[in-house]
Short mmCIF file of C-alpha atoms in Angstrom, two decimals:
data_model
loop_
_atom_site.label_atom_id
_atom_site.label_comp_id
_atom_site.label_asym_id
_atom_site.label_seq_id
_atom_site.Cartn_x
_atom_site.Cartn_y
_atom_site.Cartn_z
CA MET N 1 31.37 -23.75 11.02
CA ASN N 2 29.16 -24.67 14.01
CA MET N 3 25.90 -23.03 15.08
CA GLU N 4 27.52 -20.96 17.81
CA SER N 5 29.99 -19.38 15.41
CA LEU N 6 27.15 -18.60 12.97
CA TRP N 7 25.18 -17.02 15.84
CA ASN N 8 28.11 -14.65 16.33
CA ASN N 9 28.99 -14.03 12.67
CA LYS N 10 27.65 -10.56 11.86
CA TRP N 11 27.83 -10.87 8.07
CA PHE N 12 26.09 -14.24 8.09
CA LEU N 13 23.33 -12.87 10.32
CA ALA N 14 22.91 -9.69 8.26
CA ILE N 15 22.78 -11.37 4.85
CA THR N 16 20.58 -14.26 5.97
CA SER N 17 18.14 -11.87 7.61
CA GLY N 18 17.83 -9.82 4.41
CA VAL N 19 17.25 -12.92 2.28
CA LEU N 20 14.60 -14.30 4.65
CA LEU N 21 12.77 -10.95 4.70
CA GLY N 22 12.88 -10.71 0.90
CA PHE N 23 11.36 -14.17 0.47
CA SER N 24 8.67 -13.50 3.09
CA TYR N 25 6.61 -11.48 0.62
CA SER N 26 4.28 -12.40 -2.20
CA PRO N 27 4.54 -14.21 -4.55
CA PHE N 28 6.25 -16.51 -2.03
CA PRO N 29 3.80 -17.93 0.55
CA LEU N 30 6.45 -17.72 3.28
CA ALA N 31 5.19 -14.88 5.49
CA PHE N 32 6.28 -16.51 8.74
CA LEU N 33 9.94 -16.19 7.71
CA THR N 34 9.65 -12.62 8.97
CA ILE N 35 9.95 -13.93 12.54
CA PRO N 36 13.32 -15.73 12.28
CA ALA N 37 14.51 -12.91 10.01
CA PHE N 38 13.99 -10.34 12.76
CA VAL N 39 15.53 -12.67 15.34
CA LEU N 40 18.72 -12.63 13.26
CA LEU N 41 18.44 -8.89 12.63
CA LEU N 42 18.15 -8.22 16.35
CA ARG N 43 21.16 -10.43 16.96
CA VAL N 44 23.45 -8.63 14.51
CA THR N 45 22.18 -5.25 15.72
CA LEU N 46 23.00 -6.04 19.33
CA LEU N 47 26.38 -7.54 18.49
CA THR N 48 27.52 -4.19 17.14
CA GLY N 49 29.38 -1.82 19.43
CA SER N 50 28.18 1.46 17.94
CA ILE N 51 25.54 2.98 15.67
CA ARG N 52 28.15 3.32 12.94
CA GLU N 53 28.94 -0.39 13.13
CA MET N 54 25.23 -1.18 13.20
CA ILE N 55 24.78 0.73 9.94
CA LEU N 56 27.75 -1.08 8.37
CA TYR N 57 26.14 -4.49 8.91
CA THR N 58 22.39 -3.82 8.76
CA TYR N 59 22.20 -1.45 5.80
CA PRO N 60 23.09 -4.39 3.49
CA THR N 61 20.28 -6.35 5.18
CA PHE N 62 17.79 -3.68 4.21
CA LEU N 63 19.21 -3.37 0.69
CA ILE N 64 18.78 -7.11 0.15
CA TRP N 65 15.25 -7.04 1.59
CA ASN N 66 14.19 -4.06 -0.54
CA ALA N 67 15.85 -5.39 -3.70
CA ILE N 68 14.29 -8.88 -3.53
CA THR N 69 10.84 -7.51 -2.75
CA THR N 70 10.71 -4.46 -5.03
CA TYR N 71 13.27 -5.09 -7.80
CA TRP N 72 10.39 -4.67 -10.28
CA LEU N 73 10.47 -0.89 -9.71
CA LEU N 74 13.38 -0.79 -12.13
CA PHE N 75 11.06 -1.93 -14.95
CA ALA N 76 9.11 1.36 -14.66
CA THR N 77 12.13 3.62 -14.10
CA VAL N 78 15.69 2.42 -13.47
CA SER N 79 16.86 5.57 -11.69
CA GLY N 80 13.66 5.89 -9.67
CA GLY N 81 13.74 2.22 -8.69
CA ILE N 82 17.35 2.38 -7.52
CA ALA N 83 16.65 5.60 -5.62
CA ALA N 84 13.63 4.06 -3.89
CA ILE N 85 15.54 0.93 -2.82
CA VAL N 86 18.57 2.88 -1.57
CA ALA N 87 16.57 5.58 0.22
CA ASN N 88 14.03 3.27 1.83
CA SER N 89 16.82 1.03 3.12
CA ALA N 90 18.45 4.07 4.73
CA ILE N 91 15.21 5.22 6.38
CA MET N 92 14.77 1.79 7.97
CA LEU N 93 17.97 2.34 9.97
CA ILE N 94 16.24 5.00 12.10
CA PRO N 95 13.68 2.76 13.85
CA LEU N 96 16.27 -0.02 14.10
CA ALA N 97 18.62 2.32 15.97
CA MET N 98 15.80 3.18 18.38
CA MET N 99 15.11 -0.52 18.92
CA ARG N 100 18.80 -1.09 19.61
CA THR N 101 18.75 1.54 22.36
CA MET N 102 15.78 -0.12 24.04
CA TYR N 103 17.22 -3.62 23.88
CA ARG N 104 20.53 -2.40 25.32
CA SER N 105 18.80 -0.77 28.30
CA ASN N 106 18.14 -2.51 31.62
CA LEU N 107 14.37 -2.41 31.17
CA SER N 108 12.53 -5.61 31.98
CA ALA N 109 12.40 -7.95 28.99
CA TRP N 110 8.63 -8.18 29.41
CA LEU N 111 8.51 -4.43 28.85
CA LYS N 112 11.39 -3.76 26.48
CA VAL N 113 10.21 -6.14 23.75
CA PRO N 114 6.80 -4.48 23.09
CA LEU N 115 8.28 -1.02 23.68
CA ALA N 116 11.08 -1.74 21.22
CA ALA N 117 8.55 -2.93 18.62
CA ALA N 118 6.65 0.36 18.83
CA PRO N 119 9.20 2.62 17.03
CA TRP N 120 9.31 0.30 14.05
CA VAL N 121 5.52 0.16 13.76
CA ALA N 122 5.33 3.94 14.29
CA TYR N 123 7.83 4.35 11.44
CA GLU N 124 5.63 2.21 9.18
CA TRP N 125 2.63 4.36 10.07
CA LEU N 126 4.46 7.67 9.61
CA HIS N 127 5.82 6.40 6.30
CA LEU N 128 2.22 6.50 5.06
CA GLN N 129 1.84 10.20 5.79
CA TRP N 130 4.46 12.12 3.80
CA ASP N 131 5.44 12.89 0.21
CA LEU N 132 8.07 10.12 0.18
CA SER N 133 5.65 7.47 1.40
CA TRP N 134 6.57 3.93 0.43
CA PRO N 135 4.54 1.47 2.53
CA TRP N 136 5.22 -1.54 0.31
CA LEU N 137 7.64 -3.15 2.77
CA ALA N 138 5.54 -2.85 5.90
CA ILE N 139 6.08 -6.17 7.68
CA ALA N 140 2.32 -6.66 7.72
CA ASN N 141 2.15 -6.84 3.92
CA ALA N 142 4.04 -10.15 4.00
CA TYR N 143 0.95 -11.69 5.61
CA SER N 144 -1.26 -10.91 2.63
CA THR N 145 -0.55 -14.53 1.63
CA ALA N 146 -1.46 -15.84 5.12
CA THR N 147 -4.78 -14.09 5.74
CA PHE N 148 -6.05 -17.01 7.83
CA ALA N 149 -3.63 -15.86 10.55
CA VAL N 150 -4.43 -12.14 10.63
CA GLN N 151 -8.23 -11.81 10.71
CA TYR N 152 -7.92 -9.70 13.87
CA ILE N 153 -6.88 -6.66 11.83
CA GLU N 154 -10.57 -5.80 11.48
CA PHE N 155 -10.10 -4.37 15.00
CA THR N 156 -6.65 -2.80 14.72
CA GLY N 157 -5.74 -2.28 11.09
CA TYR N 158 -2.80 -4.05 9.49
CA LEU N 159 -0.09 -2.37 11.60
CA SER N 160 -0.79 -4.76 14.47
CA ILE N 161 0.64 -7.59 12.34
CA SER N 162 4.02 -5.86 12.32
CA PHE N 163 3.82 -5.36 16.09
CA TRP N 164 3.00 -9.03 16.59
CA VAL N 165 5.93 -10.20 14.44
CA LEU N 166 8.40 -7.96 16.27
CA CYS N 167 7.20 -9.07 19.72
CA VAL N 168 7.41 -12.75 18.85
CA ALA N 169 10.87 -12.24 17.33
CA GLY N 170 11.99 -10.23 20.37
CA TRP N 171 11.04 -12.85 22.93
CA ALA N 172 12.46 -15.62 20.72
CA TYR N 173 15.77 -13.73 20.55
CA ILE N 174 15.89 -13.37 24.33
CA ALA N 175 15.17 -17.09 24.68
CA LEU N 176 18.10 -17.90 22.40
CA ASN N 177 20.42 -15.41 24.05
CA GLU N 178 19.63 -15.93 27.74
CA LYS N 179 19.99 -19.64 28.35
CA GLU N 180 19.18 -19.49 32.07
CA LYS N 181 15.51 -18.62 31.43
CA ALA N 182 15.30 -19.99 27.91
CA THR N 183 12.26 -22.16 28.66
CA THR N 184 10.28 -19.21 30.02
CA TRP N 185 11.08 -17.00 27.07
CA PHE N 186 10.42 -19.73 24.50
CA ALA N 187 7.04 -20.25 26.17
CA ALA N 188 6.36 -16.49 25.97
CA ALA N 189 7.35 -16.39 22.29
CA THR N 190 5.24 -19.46 21.48
CA LEU N 191 2.21 -18.08 23.30
CA ALA N 192 2.60 -14.69 21.62
CA ALA N 193 2.85 -16.42 18.25
CA MET N 194 -0.16 -18.67 18.73
CA LEU N 195 -2.78 -16.48 20.40
CA PRO N 196 -3.43 -14.06 17.50
CA VAL N 197 -3.49 -16.95 15.03
CA LEU N 198 -6.00 -18.85 17.16
CA LEU N 199 -8.12 -15.71 17.47
CA SER N 200 -7.99 -15.30 13.70
CA LEU N 201 -9.07 -18.87 13.09
CA ILE N 202 -12.02 -18.35 15.43
CA LEU N 203 -12.95 -15.10 13.66
CA LEU N 204 -12.66 -16.84 10.30
CA ARG N 205 -14.85 -19.69 11.50
CA THR N 206 -17.54 -17.42 12.93
CA PHE N 207 -17.45 -14.69 10.26
CA ASP N 208 -20.90 -14.12 8.77
CA ASP N 209 -20.36 -13.31 5.10
CA THR N 210 -24.08 -12.99 4.29
CA PRO N 211 -24.31 -9.79 2.23
CA ASP N 212 -27.05 -7.17 2.21
CA ARG N 213 -27.43 -7.78 -1.53
CA TYR N 214 -25.38 -8.31 -4.69
CA LEU N 215 -24.24 -5.97 -7.47
CA ASN N 216 -23.40 -7.29 -10.93
CA VAL N 217 -20.17 -5.65 -12.09
CA VAL N 218 -18.58 -6.01 -15.52
CA VAL N 219 -14.78 -5.88 -15.19
CA ALA N 220 -12.65 -5.21 -18.26
CA GLN N 221 -8.97 -6.09 -18.64
CA PRO N 222 -7.93 -4.62 -22.02
CA ASN N 223 -4.26 -5.61 -21.88
CA PHE N 224 -2.96 -2.39 -23.44
CA ASP N 225 0.81 -2.09 -23.84
CA SER N 226 1.86 0.64 -21.39
CA TYR N 227 5.28 1.06 -22.96
CA GLN N 228 3.88 2.35 -26.25
CA HIS N 229 2.26 5.72 -26.86
CA LEU N 230 -1.51 5.18 -27.01
CA ALA N 231 -0.72 1.46 -26.57
CA GLY N 232 0.55 1.45 -30.15
CA TYR N 233 -2.70 2.70 -31.72
CA PRO N 234 -2.70 5.66 -34.14
CA ASN N 235 -5.35 7.56 -32.15
CA PRO N 236 -7.16 7.21 -28.78
CA ASP N 237 -10.56 6.43 -30.31
CA ILE N 238 -9.50 2.99 -31.53
CA PRO N 239 -8.56 1.55 -28.09
CA LEU N 240 -11.69 3.19 -26.63
CA ASN N 241 -13.90 1.44 -29.16
CA GLY N 242 -12.10 -1.79 -28.27
CA MET N 243 -12.82 -1.18 -24.55
CA ILE N 244 -16.50 -0.67 -25.31
CA ALA N 245 -16.71 -3.83 -27.43
CA LEU N 246 -14.83 -5.83 -24.78
CA SER N 247 -17.16 -4.62 -22.02
CA ASP N 248 -20.26 -5.21 -24.13
CA SER N 249 -19.20 -8.82 -24.69
CA ALA N 250 -19.48 -9.49 -20.94
CA ARG N 251 -22.45 -7.21 -20.18
CA THR N 252 -25.86 -8.74 -19.53
CA ALA N 253 -29.34 -7.39 -18.95
CA ASP N 254 -28.67 -7.72 -15.21
CA SER N 255 -25.41 -5.70 -15.16
CA HIS N 256 -25.27 -2.73 -12.80
CA LEU N 257 -21.81 -1.29 -13.51
CA VAL N 258 -18.93 -1.37 -16.00
CA LEU N 259 -15.47 -0.96 -14.44
CA TRP N 260 -12.38 -0.09 -16.47
CA PRO N 261 -8.75 0.09 -15.27
CA GLU N 262 -6.43 3.03 -14.65
CA ASN N 263 -5.43 4.86 -17.87
CA ALA N 264 -8.09 2.97 -19.81
CA ILE N 265 -9.35 6.14 -21.51
CA MET N 266 -6.39 7.39 -23.51
CA GLY N 267 -5.85 10.93 -24.71
CA GLY N 268 -7.28 12.50 -21.58
CA ILE N 269 -10.65 13.99 -20.63
CA PHE N 270 -10.99 17.77 -20.41
CA GLU N 271 -13.21 19.54 -17.90
CA ARG N 272 -14.09 22.43 -20.20
CA ARG N 273 -13.64 20.96 -23.67
CA PRO N 274 -15.74 18.00 -24.85
CA THR N 275 -14.02 15.36 -26.96
CA SER N 276 -15.28 12.46 -29.01
CA ARG N 277 -14.06 10.13 -26.23
CA ASP N 278 -16.24 11.41 -23.41
CA GLN N 279 -19.19 11.81 -25.77
CA THR N 280 -18.83 8.19 -26.87
CA ILE N 281 -18.62 6.87 -23.30
CA ALA N 282 -21.58 9.01 -22.23
CA PHE N 283 -23.58 7.59 -25.15
CA TYR N 284 -22.91 3.97 -24.14
CA ALA N 285 -23.56 4.63 -20.45
CA GLN N 286 -26.96 6.00 -21.45
CA ASN N 287 -27.58 3.24 -23.99
CA TRP N 288 -26.66 0.49 -21.52
CA GLY N 289 -28.51 2.21 -18.68
CA ILE N 290 -25.62 1.70 -16.23
CA PRO N 291 -22.61 3.79 -15.16
CA VAL N 292 -19.16 3.34 -16.66
CA VAL N 293 -16.20 4.10 -14.37
CA GLY N 294 -12.67 4.14 -15.72
CA GLY N 295 -9.27 5.78 -15.44
CA ALA N 296 -8.02 8.74 -17.47
CA SER N 297 -5.83 11.82 -17.30
CA TRP N 298 -8.19 14.60 -16.22
CA TYR N 299 -7.47 18.20 -17.26
CA GLN N 300 -9.07 20.36 -14.58
CA HIS N 301 -9.22 24.16 -14.62
CA TYR N 302 -9.45 26.28 -11.48
CA ASP N 303 -11.37 29.21 -10.19
CA ASP N 304 -9.05 31.69 -8.47
CA LYS N 305 -10.25 30.67 -5.00
CA GLU N 306 -9.34 27.01 -5.65
CA LEU N 307 -5.92 27.69 -7.15
CA PRO N 308 -3.18 25.42 -5.70
CA ARG N 309 0.30 26.79 -5.30
CA VAL N 310 1.82 24.75 -8.14
CA HIS N 311 -0.28 24.68 -11.31
CA ARG N 312 -0.01 24.92 -15.05
CA LEU N 313 -1.27 27.57 -17.50
CA ASP N 314 -2.93 26.78 -20.82
CA ASN N 315 -2.32 28.73 -24.04
CA GLN N 316 -4.89 31.29 -22.92
CA GLY N 317 -3.24 31.83 -19.56
CA ARG N 318 -5.91 29.92 -17.62
CA PRO N 319 -4.68 27.87 -14.63
CA PHE N 320 -5.19 24.09 -14.73
CA ASN N 321 -3.64 20.81 -13.59
CA ILE N 322 -3.52 17.27 -14.86
CA TYR N 323 -4.76 14.53 -12.53
CA ASN N 324 -4.62 10.76 -12.58
CA SER N 325 -8.34 10.23 -12.15
CA ALA N 326 -11.27 7.85 -12.09
CA ILE N 327 -14.15 9.26 -14.10
CA GLY N 328 -17.70 8.01 -13.77
CA PHE N 329 -20.12 8.45 -16.67
CA ASN N 330 -23.72 8.10 -15.46
CA PRO N 331 -26.71 7.08 -17.61
CA ASN N 332 -28.38 10.44 -16.91
CA GLY N 333 -25.50 12.27 -18.60
CA THR N 334 -23.77 13.52 -15.45
CA ARG N 335 -20.09 12.95 -14.80
CA LEU N 336 -18.22 12.40 -11.52
CA VAL N 337 -14.45 12.62 -11.02
CA TYR N 338 -12.15 11.26 -8.31
CA ASN N 339 -8.58 12.57 -8.43
CA LYS N 340 -5.95 10.17 -7.11
CA MET N 341 -4.86 11.20 -3.62
CA LYS N 342 -1.80 9.01 -3.07
CA LEU N 343 0.75 9.55 -5.83
CA VAL N 344 3.90 7.48 -6.31
CA PRO N 345 6.87 9.67 -5.31
CA ILE N 346 8.98 10.88 -8.28
CA VAL N 347 7.15 8.63 -10.76
CA GLU N 348 3.82 10.49 -10.47
CA ARG N 349 4.62 13.58 -8.42
CA PHE N 350 7.78 15.40 -7.43
CA PRO N 351 8.06 15.17 -3.61
CA PHE N 352 7.50 18.33 -1.57
CA VAL N 353 6.94 20.41 -4.71
CA ASN N 354 4.65 22.90 -2.91
CA GLN N 355 7.24 23.48 -0.19
CA LEU N 356 10.25 23.62 -2.53
CA SER N 357 8.51 26.10 -4.81
CA ARG N 358 8.50 28.61 -1.95
CA ILE N 359 12.31 28.76 -1.91
CA PRO N 360 13.43 31.83 -3.90
CA PHE N 361 16.20 31.95 -6.49
CA ILE N 362 15.87 28.32 -7.60
CA PRO N 363 15.63 28.39 -11.42
CA VAL N 364 13.20 25.48 -11.75
CA ASN N 365 9.94 25.32 -13.66
CA TRP N 366 7.98 23.68 -10.85
CA PRO N 367 4.71 23.20 -12.78
CA GLU N 368 6.63 21.45 -15.53
CA ILE N 369 8.34 18.92 -13.24
CA SER N 370 5.58 18.63 -10.60
CA GLY N 371 3.84 15.65 -12.20
CA TYR N 372 0.20 14.98 -11.50
CA GLY N 373 -1.89 17.20 -9.25
CA ARG N 374 -2.84 15.63 -5.94
CA GLY N 375 -6.51 14.89 -5.23
CA ARG N 376 -7.97 16.55 -2.16
CA GLU N 377 -10.99 14.46 -1.27
CA MET N 378 -12.50 11.00 -1.48
CA ILE N 379 -15.32 10.75 -4.02
CA LEU N 380 -17.77 7.84 -4.11
CA PHE N 381 -19.47 6.61 -7.26
CA GLU N 382 -22.91 5.02 -7.33
CA ALA N 383 -24.42 2.05 -9.13
CA ASP N 384 -27.96 0.86 -8.46
CA ASP N 385 -28.02 2.78 -5.14
CA VAL N 386 -24.73 1.22 -4.02
CA LEU N 387 -21.84 3.57 -3.19
CA PHE N 388 -18.25 2.59 -3.90
CA PRO N 389 -14.81 4.20 -4.41
CA ALA N 390 -12.56 3.68 -7.40
CA VAL N 391 -9.22 3.86 -5.62
CA ILE N 392 -6.40 4.13 -8.13
CA CYS N 393 -3.39 1.80 -8.03
CA TYR N 394 -1.11 3.08 -5.22
CA ASP N 395 -4.16 4.33 -3.28
CA SER N 396 -5.02 0.75 -2.38
CA VAL N 397 -2.00 0.21 -0.10
CA PHE N 398 -3.11 3.07 2.20
CA PRO N 399 -5.60 1.69 4.76
CA ALA N 400 -6.79 5.10 5.99
CA LEU N 401 -7.82 6.14 2.50
CA VAL N 402 -9.84 2.97 1.90
CA ARG N 403 -11.30 3.32 5.39
CA GLU N 404 -12.50 6.83 4.56
CA SER N 405 -14.50 5.49 1.63
CA VAL N 406 -16.14 2.82 3.79
CA THR N 407 -17.11 5.26 6.54
CA MET N 408 -18.71 7.38 3.81
CA GLY N 409 -20.99 4.46 2.98
CA ALA N 410 -19.16 2.29 0.44
CA GLY N 411 -20.73 -1.15 0.11
CA PHE N 412 -17.69 -2.57 -1.67
CA VAL N 413 -14.26 -1.32 -2.73
CA SER N 414 -13.07 -1.15 -6.32
CA VAL N 415 -9.44 -0.76 -7.34
CA ILE N 416 -8.55 0.39 -10.84
CA THR N 417 -4.91 -0.03 -11.72
CA ASN N 418 -2.32 -0.33 -14.46
CA ASP N 419 0.31 -2.81 -13.33
CA GLY N 420 1.66 -3.18 -16.85
CA TRP N 421 4.67 -1.00 -16.07
CA TRP N 422 6.20 -3.85 -14.09
CA GLY N 423 6.05 -6.61 -16.68
CA ARG N 424 5.89 -10.24 -15.63
CA THR N 425 7.45 -9.58 -12.24
CA SER N 426 6.12 -10.05 -8.72
CA GLY N 427 4.91 -6.41 -8.59
CA HIS N 428 1.43 -7.08 -9.95
CA VAL N 429 1.06 -10.20 -7.77
CA GLN N 430 1.96 -8.25 -4.63
CA HIS N 431 -0.47 -5.47 -5.57
CA TYR N 432 -3.35 -7.96 -5.83
CA ASP N 433 -2.38 -9.72 -2.61
CA PHE N 434 -1.93 -6.57 -0.53
CA ALA N 435 -5.57 -5.67 -1.27
CA ARG N 436 -6.53 -8.82 0.65
CA LEU N 437 -5.59 -6.99 3.85
CA ARG N 438 -7.91 -4.08 2.94
CA ALA N 439 -10.75 -6.58 2.52
CA ILE N 440 -10.24 -7.93 6.06
CA GLU N 441 -9.81 -4.50 7.66
CA MET N 442 -13.09 -3.26 6.17
CA ARG N 443 -14.94 -6.57 5.71
CA ARG N 444 -15.71 -5.50 2.18
CA ALA N 445 -15.31 -7.28 -1.12
CA VAL N 446 -12.54 -5.75 -3.23
CA VAL N 447 -13.02 -5.71 -7.00
CA ARG N 448 -9.95 -5.05 -9.17
CA SER N 449 -9.85 -3.95 -12.79
CA ALA N 450 -6.23 -4.06 -13.92
CA ASN N 451 -5.01 -3.19 -17.41
CA ASN N 452 -2.87 -6.30 -17.85
CA GLY N 453 -3.99 -8.15 -14.70
CA ILE N 454 -4.51 -9.27 -12.05
CA SER N 455 -8.22 -8.45 -12.22
CA GLY N 456 -10.87 -10.20 -10.14
CA MET N 457 -12.43 -10.09 -6.70
CA ILE N 458 -11.27 -10.65 -3.14
CA ASN N 459 -13.78 -11.82 -0.54
CA ALA N 460 -14.44 -9.93 2.69
CA ASP N 461 -12.38 -12.50 4.64
CA GLY N 462 -9.35 -11.79 2.45
CA SER N 463 -9.54 -14.97 0.41
CA PRO N 464 -9.25 -14.69 -3.39
CA HIS N 465 -12.60 -15.14 -5.12
CA SER N 466 -11.29 -14.82 -8.67
CA ARG N 467 -8.14 -13.68 -10.45
CA THR N 468 -7.31 -13.37 -14.13
CA GLU N 469 -4.15 -14.43 -15.89
CA TYR N 470 -1.60 -11.68 -16.41
CA TRP N 471 -1.14 -10.20 -19.89
CA THR N 472 -4.53 -11.44 -21.08
CA ARG N 473 -7.32 -9.50 -22.77
CA THR N 474 -10.59 -10.41 -21.11
CA ALA N 475 -13.82 -9.17 -19.58
CA PHE N 476 -16.23 -10.82 -17.19
CA GLU N 477 -19.24 -10.12 -15.02
CA ILE N 478 -19.04 -10.82 -11.33
CA GLN N 479 -21.62 -10.86 -8.53
CA VAL N 480 -20.22 -8.56 -5.87
CA PRO N 481 -21.54 -8.95 -2.29
CA ILE N 482 -22.53 -5.65 -0.68
CA TYR N 483 -22.06 -5.01 3.05
CA SER N 484 -22.97 -2.14 5.34
CA HIS N 485 -21.54 -3.24 8.72
CA LEU N 486 -18.55 -1.21 9.94
CA THR N 487 -15.62 -2.99 11.58
CA PHE N 488 -14.07 -1.68 14.78
CA TYR N 489 -11.13 -0.37 12.77
CA ALA N 490 -13.44 1.36 10.29
CA ARG N 491 -15.30 3.06 13.16
CA THR N 492 -12.30 4.06 15.27
CA GLY N 493 -9.56 4.74 12.72
CA GLU N 494 -5.81 4.99 13.29
CA TRP N 495 -5.78 4.40 17.04
CA PHE N 496 -3.13 1.68 16.78
CA GLY N 497 -0.76 3.92 14.84
CA TRP N 498 -1.11 6.67 17.45
CA LEU N 499 -0.58 4.11 20.23
CA MET N 500 2.64 2.93 18.60
CA LEU N 501 3.90 6.47 18.05
CA ILE N 502 3.29 7.52 21.66
CA SER N 503 4.65 4.24 23.05
CA GLY N 504 7.71 4.43 20.83
CA ILE N 505 8.60 7.96 21.91
CA LEU N 506 8.02 7.28 25.61
CA GLY N 507 9.77 3.91 25.48
CA TRP N 508 12.81 5.28 23.66
CA GLY N 509 13.05 8.19 26.11
CA LEU N 510 12.83 5.84 29.08
CA ALA N 511 15.42 3.51 27.57
CA ARG N 512 17.80 6.42 26.89
CA LEU N 513 17.55 7.48 30.52
CA ARG N 514 18.28 3.94 31.67
CA VAL N 515 21.26 3.62 29.31
CA LEU N 516 22.68 6.95 30.45
CA GLY N 517 22.16 5.87 34.06
CA GLN N 518 24.13 2.70 33.39
CA TYR N 519 27.06 4.68 31.91
CA LYS N 520 27.14 7.05 34.90
CA LYS N 521 27.29 4.14 37.33
CA GLN N 522 30.26 2.75 35.43
#
């Protein structure tokens, strides 16, 4: 089979595109495969004669892409993992159909390529905003292993990477498809590919990483078994005592903070009922003279004025909810709580539960199936006059949430997570790597405390400073650089997402008019 026949073979194009996209992501350092992958995806899309035919060929592409990249979801929940892969693949068809309309119009190629990229990037941005959010497969995340090439996201946020990939792929496709002006379009694609990379290399070369000061942070990685109740211990006090001993082994007289992972404090912490667990942690925070911040289930009661629509009732009829939280125990005896704001759909919270609970005559116990309560606000912790967030697991893949913490004054970003649900798969590697993009966007060091790994620190230029081995019990102290400068993205926010949304709507409308005009002329 020669190259020309392959270029016109829809199944070859569809399957190859899906495979290339799947292998573009961490742990494979092959981010630039996204460009030829989208060239092939555009080709098969534009070979199809209808939307129905497009779905027939490209839905398998998206299934392959999703499955290779996020197969590890099945280790946490088989049904939830399959549902996520199937549903996310289906959602991807919507922006692809909009791109198809634009490419089939008679708009100038100089205009149609960036306009056609906009709906896809707008979809990635909108996918961050709703109860079924799943931003793991944003094209930009592939470049978490090629941070040298994407330093410019300190101005735009990571969505601009996706836009760049789609523009380069679009002009490369036109070059391959329109042989008369192939040289011009190859030159356009090459220039579009090189300029952002050159800019990034300049930014990397000139980046001043001199910090305002340093903070000494003790990071604990307890390596608890997430698949066993209380990690296999008979009561929650035993693993807590182990956490304290592990942290104390790495603590020095110069330590400023002890950081524990998500779910580190087992058995839960209750707002209105003291337990031996929170009393023990408070004692050591006071004894050590530094704050301890770690993850726990937080049982929070409500005053009537704060009552959310879906809530639970305790045995005395008092309303409360359970949150996946980061709890800070300060040396002065005070306690601060951050409730996780971005919850994994289905796994942590039933999607649209507040809206569905308004529908009458549905015999469902909504509080029982709702999952965790959703946090309402960003809370910053403090250690030696340095503010920082403790974003929890899934939180860290949402740039706007991390940005909010930095604009509130965070000098570094901490991520507490439990990636043990995914076993020795690529899930925990991707989670570490994706945080490298947050470091560049904010120009902040990112410190991770992960139950089973990967713990460590990422520098403000996105390069890994340190990373532990997975499934290892360890603790270490790290000097964390503290910064106060705000990047352009931190100061201006989601302007690029809004630009893509507006451009995508206007571009698709214009393309539809052009396509309809073509049909009328025929």
